[in-house]
Coordinates of C-alpha atoms in Angstrom, one line a residue:
X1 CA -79.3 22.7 -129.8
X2 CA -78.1 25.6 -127.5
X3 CA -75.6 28.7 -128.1
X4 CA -73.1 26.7 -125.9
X5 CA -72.9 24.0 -128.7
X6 CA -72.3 26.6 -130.9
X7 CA -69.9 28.7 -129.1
X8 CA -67.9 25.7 -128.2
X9 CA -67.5 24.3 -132.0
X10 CA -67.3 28.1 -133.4
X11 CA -70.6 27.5 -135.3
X12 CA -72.2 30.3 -137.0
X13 CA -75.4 27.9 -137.4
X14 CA -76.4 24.3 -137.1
X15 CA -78.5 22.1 -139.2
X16 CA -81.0 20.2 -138.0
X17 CA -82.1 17.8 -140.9
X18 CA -83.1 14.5 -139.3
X19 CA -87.6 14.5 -139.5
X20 CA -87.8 13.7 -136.4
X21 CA -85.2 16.6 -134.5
X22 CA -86.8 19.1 -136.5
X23 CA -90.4 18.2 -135.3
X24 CA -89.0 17.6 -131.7
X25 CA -87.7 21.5 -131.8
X26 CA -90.1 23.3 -133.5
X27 CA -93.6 21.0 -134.5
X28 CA -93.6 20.9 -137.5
X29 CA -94.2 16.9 -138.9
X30 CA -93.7 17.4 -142.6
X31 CA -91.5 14.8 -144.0
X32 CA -89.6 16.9 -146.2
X33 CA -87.4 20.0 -144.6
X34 CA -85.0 21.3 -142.0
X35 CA -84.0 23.6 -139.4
X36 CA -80.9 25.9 -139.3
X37 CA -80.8 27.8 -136.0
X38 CA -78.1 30.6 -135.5
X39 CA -77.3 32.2 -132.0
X40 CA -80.0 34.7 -132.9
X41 CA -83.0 33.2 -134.9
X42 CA -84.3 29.6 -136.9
X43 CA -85.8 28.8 -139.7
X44 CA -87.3 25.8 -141.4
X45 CA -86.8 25.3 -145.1
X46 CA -89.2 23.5 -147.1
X47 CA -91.2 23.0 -150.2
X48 CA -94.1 24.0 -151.6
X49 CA -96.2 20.9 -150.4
X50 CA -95.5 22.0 -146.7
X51 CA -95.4 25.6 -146.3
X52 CA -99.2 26.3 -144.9
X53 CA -98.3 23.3 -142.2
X54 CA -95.5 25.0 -141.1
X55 CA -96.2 28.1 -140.5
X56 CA -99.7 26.1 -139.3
X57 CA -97.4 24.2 -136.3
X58 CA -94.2 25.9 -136.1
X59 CA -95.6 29.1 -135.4
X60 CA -92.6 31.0 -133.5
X61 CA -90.7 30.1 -136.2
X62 CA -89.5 31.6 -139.5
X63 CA -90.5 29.4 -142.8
X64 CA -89.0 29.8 -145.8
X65 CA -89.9 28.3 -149.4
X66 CA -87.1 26.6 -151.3
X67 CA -86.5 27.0 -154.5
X68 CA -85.2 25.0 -157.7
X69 CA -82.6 24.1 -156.7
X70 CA -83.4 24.0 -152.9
X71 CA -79.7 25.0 -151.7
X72 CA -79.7 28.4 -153.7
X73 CA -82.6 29.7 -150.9
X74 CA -80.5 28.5 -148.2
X75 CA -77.0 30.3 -149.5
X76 CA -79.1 33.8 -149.6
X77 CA -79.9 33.2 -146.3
X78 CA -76.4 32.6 -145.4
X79 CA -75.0 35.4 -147.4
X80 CA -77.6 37.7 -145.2
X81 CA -76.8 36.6 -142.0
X82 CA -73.1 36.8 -143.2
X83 CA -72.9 33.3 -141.4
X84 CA -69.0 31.4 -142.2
X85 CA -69.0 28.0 -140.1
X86 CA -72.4 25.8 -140.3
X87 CA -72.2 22.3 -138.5
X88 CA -75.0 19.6 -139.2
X89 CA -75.6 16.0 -138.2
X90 CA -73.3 13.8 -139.8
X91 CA -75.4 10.7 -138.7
X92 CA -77.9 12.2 -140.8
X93 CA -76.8 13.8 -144.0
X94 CA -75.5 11.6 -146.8
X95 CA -72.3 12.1 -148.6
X96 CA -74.0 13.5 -151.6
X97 CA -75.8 16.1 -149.9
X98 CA -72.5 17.6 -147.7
X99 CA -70.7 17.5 -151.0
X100 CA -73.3 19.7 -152.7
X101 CA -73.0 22.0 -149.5
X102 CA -69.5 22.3 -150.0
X103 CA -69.8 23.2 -153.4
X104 CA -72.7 25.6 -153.5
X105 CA -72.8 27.0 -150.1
X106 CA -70.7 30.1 -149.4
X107 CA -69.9 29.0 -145.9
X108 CA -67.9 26.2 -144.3
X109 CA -69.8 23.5 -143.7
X110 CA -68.5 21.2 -141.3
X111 CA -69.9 17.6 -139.5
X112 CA -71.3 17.5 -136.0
X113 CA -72.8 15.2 -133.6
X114 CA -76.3 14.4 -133.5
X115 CA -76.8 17.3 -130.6
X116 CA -80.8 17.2 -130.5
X117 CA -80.1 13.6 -130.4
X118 CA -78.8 14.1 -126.7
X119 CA -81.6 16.8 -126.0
X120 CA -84.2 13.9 -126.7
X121 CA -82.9 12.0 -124.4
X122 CA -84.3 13.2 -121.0
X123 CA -88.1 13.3 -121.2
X124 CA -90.4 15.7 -119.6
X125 CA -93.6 15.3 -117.9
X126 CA -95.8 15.6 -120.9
X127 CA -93.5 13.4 -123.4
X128 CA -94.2 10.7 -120.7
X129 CA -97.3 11.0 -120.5
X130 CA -97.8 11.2 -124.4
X131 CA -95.9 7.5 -124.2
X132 CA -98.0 6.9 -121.3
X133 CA -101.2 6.8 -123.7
X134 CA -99.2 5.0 -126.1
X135 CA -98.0 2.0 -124.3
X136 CA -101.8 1.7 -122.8
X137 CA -102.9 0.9 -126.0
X138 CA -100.7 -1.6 -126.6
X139 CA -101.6 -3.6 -123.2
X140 CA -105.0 -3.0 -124.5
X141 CA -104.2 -4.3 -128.0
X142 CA -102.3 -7.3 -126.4
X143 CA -105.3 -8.0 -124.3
X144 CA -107.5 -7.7 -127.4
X145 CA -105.7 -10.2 -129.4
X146 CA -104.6 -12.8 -127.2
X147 CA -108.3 -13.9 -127.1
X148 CA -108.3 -14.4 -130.6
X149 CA -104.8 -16.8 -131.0
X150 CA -105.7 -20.2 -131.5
X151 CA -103.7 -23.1 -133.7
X152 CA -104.5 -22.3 -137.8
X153 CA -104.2 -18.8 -137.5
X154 CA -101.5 -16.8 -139.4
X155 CA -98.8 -14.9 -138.0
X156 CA -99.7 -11.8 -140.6
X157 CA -103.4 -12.4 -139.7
X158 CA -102.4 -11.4 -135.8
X159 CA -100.7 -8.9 -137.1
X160 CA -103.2 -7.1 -138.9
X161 CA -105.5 -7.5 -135.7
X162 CA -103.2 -5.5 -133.7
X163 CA -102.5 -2.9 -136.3
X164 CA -106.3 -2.4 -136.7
X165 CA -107.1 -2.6 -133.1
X166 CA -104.7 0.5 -132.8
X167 CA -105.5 2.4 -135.5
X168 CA -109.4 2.1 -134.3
X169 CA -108.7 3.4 -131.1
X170 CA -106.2 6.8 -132.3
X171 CA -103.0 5.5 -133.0
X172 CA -101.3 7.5 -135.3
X173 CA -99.4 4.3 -137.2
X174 CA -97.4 1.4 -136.2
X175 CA -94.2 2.3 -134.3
X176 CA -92.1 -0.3 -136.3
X177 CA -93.6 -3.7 -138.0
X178 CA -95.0 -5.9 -136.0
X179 CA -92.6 -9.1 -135.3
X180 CA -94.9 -12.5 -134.9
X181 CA -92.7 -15.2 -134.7
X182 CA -94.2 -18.9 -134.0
X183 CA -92.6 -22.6 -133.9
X184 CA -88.9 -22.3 -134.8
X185 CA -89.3 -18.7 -136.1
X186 CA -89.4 -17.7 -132.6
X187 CA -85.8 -18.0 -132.4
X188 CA -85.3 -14.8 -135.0
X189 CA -85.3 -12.1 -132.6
X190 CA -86.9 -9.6 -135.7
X191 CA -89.1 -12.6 -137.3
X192 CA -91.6 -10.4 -138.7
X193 CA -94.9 -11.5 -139.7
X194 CA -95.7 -14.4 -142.5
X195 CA -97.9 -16.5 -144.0
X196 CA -96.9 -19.5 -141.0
X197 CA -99.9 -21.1 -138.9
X198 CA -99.5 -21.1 -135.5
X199 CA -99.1 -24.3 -134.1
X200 CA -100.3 -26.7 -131.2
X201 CA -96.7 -26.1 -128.8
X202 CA -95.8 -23.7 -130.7
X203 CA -93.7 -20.5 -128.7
X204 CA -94.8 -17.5 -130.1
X205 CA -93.1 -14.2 -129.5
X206 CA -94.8 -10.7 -130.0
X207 CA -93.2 -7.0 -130.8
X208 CA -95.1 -4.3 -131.5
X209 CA -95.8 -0.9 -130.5
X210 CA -97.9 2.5 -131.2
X211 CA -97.4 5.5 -132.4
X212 CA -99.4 8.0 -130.7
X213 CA -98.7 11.6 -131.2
X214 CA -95.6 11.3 -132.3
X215 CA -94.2 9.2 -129.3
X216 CA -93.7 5.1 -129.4
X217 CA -93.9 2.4 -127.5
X218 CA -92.7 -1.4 -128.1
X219 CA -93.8 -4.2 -125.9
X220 CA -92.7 -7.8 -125.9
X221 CA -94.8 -11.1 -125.1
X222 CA -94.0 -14.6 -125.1
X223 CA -96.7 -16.7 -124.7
X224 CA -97.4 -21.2 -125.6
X225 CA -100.2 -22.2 -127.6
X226 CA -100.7 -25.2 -125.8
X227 CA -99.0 -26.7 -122.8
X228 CA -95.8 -25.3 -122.3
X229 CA -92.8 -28.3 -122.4
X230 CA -90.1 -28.2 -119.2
X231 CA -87.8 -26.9 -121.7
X232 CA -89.9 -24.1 -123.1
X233 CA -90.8 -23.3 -119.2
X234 CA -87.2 -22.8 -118.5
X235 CA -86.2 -20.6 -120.9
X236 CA -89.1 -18.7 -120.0
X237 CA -88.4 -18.0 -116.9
X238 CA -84.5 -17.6 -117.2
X239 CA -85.8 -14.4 -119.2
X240 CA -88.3 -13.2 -117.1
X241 CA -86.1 -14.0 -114.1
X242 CA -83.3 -11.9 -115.9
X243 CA -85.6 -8.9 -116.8
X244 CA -86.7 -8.3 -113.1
X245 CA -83.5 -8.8 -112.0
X246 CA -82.9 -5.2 -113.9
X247 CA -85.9 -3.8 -113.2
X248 CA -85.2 -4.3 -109.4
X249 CA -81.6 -2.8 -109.7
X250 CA -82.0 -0.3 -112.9
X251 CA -81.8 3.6 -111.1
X252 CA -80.2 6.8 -112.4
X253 CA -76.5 7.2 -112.6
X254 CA -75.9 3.6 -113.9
X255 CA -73.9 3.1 -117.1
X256 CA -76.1 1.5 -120.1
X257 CA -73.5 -1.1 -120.1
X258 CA -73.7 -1.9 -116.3
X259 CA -77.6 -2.3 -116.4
X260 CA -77.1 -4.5 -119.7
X261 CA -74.2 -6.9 -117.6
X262 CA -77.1 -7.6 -114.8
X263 CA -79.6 -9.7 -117.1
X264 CA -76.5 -10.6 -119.5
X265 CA -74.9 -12.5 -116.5
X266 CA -77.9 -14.0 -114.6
X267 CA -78.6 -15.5 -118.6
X268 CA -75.3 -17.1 -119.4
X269 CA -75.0 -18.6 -116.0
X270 CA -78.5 -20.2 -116.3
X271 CA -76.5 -22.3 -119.7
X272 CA -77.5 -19.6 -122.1
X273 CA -74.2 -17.9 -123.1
X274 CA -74.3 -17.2 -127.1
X275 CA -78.0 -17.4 -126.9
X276 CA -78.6 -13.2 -126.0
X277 CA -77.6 -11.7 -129.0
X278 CA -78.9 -8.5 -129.1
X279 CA -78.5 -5.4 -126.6
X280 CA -81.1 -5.6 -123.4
X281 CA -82.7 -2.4 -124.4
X282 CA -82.5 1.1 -126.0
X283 CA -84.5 4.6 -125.7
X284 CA -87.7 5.1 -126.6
X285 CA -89.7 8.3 -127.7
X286 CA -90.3 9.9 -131.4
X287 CA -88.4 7.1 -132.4
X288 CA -88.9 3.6 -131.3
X289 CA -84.7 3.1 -131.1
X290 CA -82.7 6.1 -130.5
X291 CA -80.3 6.9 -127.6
X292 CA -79.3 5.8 -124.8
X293 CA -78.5 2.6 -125.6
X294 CA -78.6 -0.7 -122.8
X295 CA -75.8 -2.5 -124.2
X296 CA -72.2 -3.7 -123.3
X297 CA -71.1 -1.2 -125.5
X298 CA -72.6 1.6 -123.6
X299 CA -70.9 4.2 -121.5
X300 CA -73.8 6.6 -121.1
X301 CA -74.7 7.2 -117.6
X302 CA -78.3 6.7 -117.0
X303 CA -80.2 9.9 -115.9
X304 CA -84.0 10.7 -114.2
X305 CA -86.5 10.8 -116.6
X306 CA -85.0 8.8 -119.5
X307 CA -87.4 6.3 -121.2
X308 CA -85.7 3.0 -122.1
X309 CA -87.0 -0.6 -123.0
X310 CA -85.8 -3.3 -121.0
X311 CA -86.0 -6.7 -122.9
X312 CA -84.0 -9.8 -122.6
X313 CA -83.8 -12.6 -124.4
X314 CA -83.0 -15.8 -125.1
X315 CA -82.9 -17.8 -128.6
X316 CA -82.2 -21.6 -129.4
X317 CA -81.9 -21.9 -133.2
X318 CA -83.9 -24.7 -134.6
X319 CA -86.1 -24.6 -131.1
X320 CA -87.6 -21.2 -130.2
X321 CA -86.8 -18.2 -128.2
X322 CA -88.9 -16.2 -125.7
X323 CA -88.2 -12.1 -125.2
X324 CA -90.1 -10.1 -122.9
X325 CA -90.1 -6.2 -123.0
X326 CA -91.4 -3.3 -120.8
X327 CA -90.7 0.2 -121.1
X328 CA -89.9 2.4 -117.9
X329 CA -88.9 5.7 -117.0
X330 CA -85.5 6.3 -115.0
X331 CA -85.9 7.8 -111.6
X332 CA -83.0 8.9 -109.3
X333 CA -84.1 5.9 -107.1
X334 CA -85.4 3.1 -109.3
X335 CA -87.8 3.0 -112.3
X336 CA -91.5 3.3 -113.1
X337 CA -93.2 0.8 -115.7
X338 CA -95.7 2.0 -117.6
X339 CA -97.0 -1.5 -119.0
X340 CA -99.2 -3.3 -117.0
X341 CA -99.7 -6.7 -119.5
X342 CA -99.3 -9.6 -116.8
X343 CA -95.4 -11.3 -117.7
X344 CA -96.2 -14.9 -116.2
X345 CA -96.3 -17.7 -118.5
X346 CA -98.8 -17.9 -120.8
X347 CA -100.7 -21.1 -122.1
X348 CA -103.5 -20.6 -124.2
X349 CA -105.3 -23.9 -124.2

């Protein structure tokens, strides 16, 4: 958030209300709160529960206590700072909560793009190397696991393995739940773990990632148990074909759309067409999805030091599927992956 968003929306203040925004600007983690930041100062609002944290982490920073009911602190603030237009996230704020503003906050209160959002997009040195650490131990967990898959094992019980095997070695939680999909399953691109044994020929896809100070990552395998079938070979390597096929041509200054059409084409014109579904990839950082987006819907030009996932896929209901995912960092000329899990065809035998 900068004084030129302001200026240029004739903003008194903005509020910052999504978790994660407000830890990205100021540090502070607490899950209940918010920012409002004025040309001149910021403060975080919050409750009891989190007041010695956030002076504790956001120390620059003003904190003050709400009260009952939290919005009467917040309008004594306003009336102080005499502030009269306040924009927030739209994306973020129900419809309950800006129709209390309107009615017990004297200022106009009015809906604005996600602009920390766009901040969060370009990453710096240290964010990188944060994600760095956490997409390690995900190789490592991969590594770790894949030595322990065998037909009879459950889904859930890989699962847990790769949750613990993080946790053990200092991730902060899961980034998202981890999607083990086996047999059939493997054609729901989000089949998240159940009670189903792995199988003898059975594809089986993995999607999981870290949390690790606050940064993700999310890494895709595909992998036989057993000797892979012609079929399941092709499909296999019509992904991973299609996946370095982007990761050869991906570079700053690309639209997300344009990146997306490289793996989308190759795909359908290898038989698949209706069998890609989903976009080939999105950003990657406090959240495990948030902008930019690798999609044919997206216009947003591609920029040096954005993190994004690339990950292709293909999915044949009633069969399997097979996606495979890497995350990278835009440079002007190219990209940099930071996993190094091996992508050739697995058959554990």
């Amino acid at each position: 958030m900068t004084d030129n968003n302001l200026a240029s929306n004739e903003l008194d203040g903005y509020i910052t209300y999504k978790q994660e925004n407000v830890e990205y600007l100021t540090g502070f983690t607490g899950s209940s709160g918010f920012l409002l930041v004025t040309p001149d100062d910021a403060v975080i609002f919050t409750d009891s529960r989190y007041m010695e944290q956030a002076k504790e982490q956001a120390r620059a920073i003003d904190v003050l206590e709400q009260g009952q009911p939290y919005y009467k602190t917040i309008n004594e603030y306003i009336k102080q700072k005499k502030l009269q237009a306040i924009g927030f996230e739209s994306e973020n704020v129900t419809v309950a909560t800006f129709e209390l503003w309107q009615k017990n906050l004297e200022s106009s209160v009015i809906p604005c793009n996600d602009y920390v959002a766009q901040l969060r997009m370009i990453k710096d040195e240290h964010e990188i190397a944060i994600t760095q650490t956490a997409v390690d131990l995900t190789d490592e967990a991969f590594a770790y696991v894949i030595e322990r898959i065998r037909p009879g094992i459950k889904e859930i019980d890989i699962a847990l393995e790769l949750e613990f095997y993080l946790k053990k070695r200092g991730a902060s939680s899961l980034a998202f739940s981890t999607i083990v999909a086996s047999g059939k399953r493997s054609a729901l691109p989000h089949g998240v773990a159940s009670e189903k044994l792995i199988e003898l020929g059975d594809m089986v896809t993995i999607d999981f990632g870290a949390n690790y100070m606050g940064y993700c990552s999310d890494m895709t395998r595909s992998f036989i148990v057993g000797k892979a079938s012609p079929k399941q070979k092709e499909i296999y390597n019509t992904v991973l074909t299609a996946q370095q096929k982007v990761l050869n041509n991906i570079k700053a200054g690309m639209m997300g759309k344009e990146v997306d059409e490289i793996a989308r084409q190759y795909i359908y014109k290898q038989g698949y067409e209706g069998h890609f579904g989903h976009g080939l990839g999105h950003g990657l950082g406090k959240e495990v999805h948030e902008a930019p987006r690798l999609s044919p819907l997206s216009d947003t030009k591609l920029e040096s030091g954005m993190l994004v996932t690339v990950e292709p896929g293909v999915y044949i209901t009633d069969f399997g599927g097979v996606r495979i995912e890497d995350d990278i960092v835009i440079t002007e000329t190219g990209c940099r992956i930071l996993n190094k899990t091996p992508k050739e065809l697995l058959e554990i035998v």
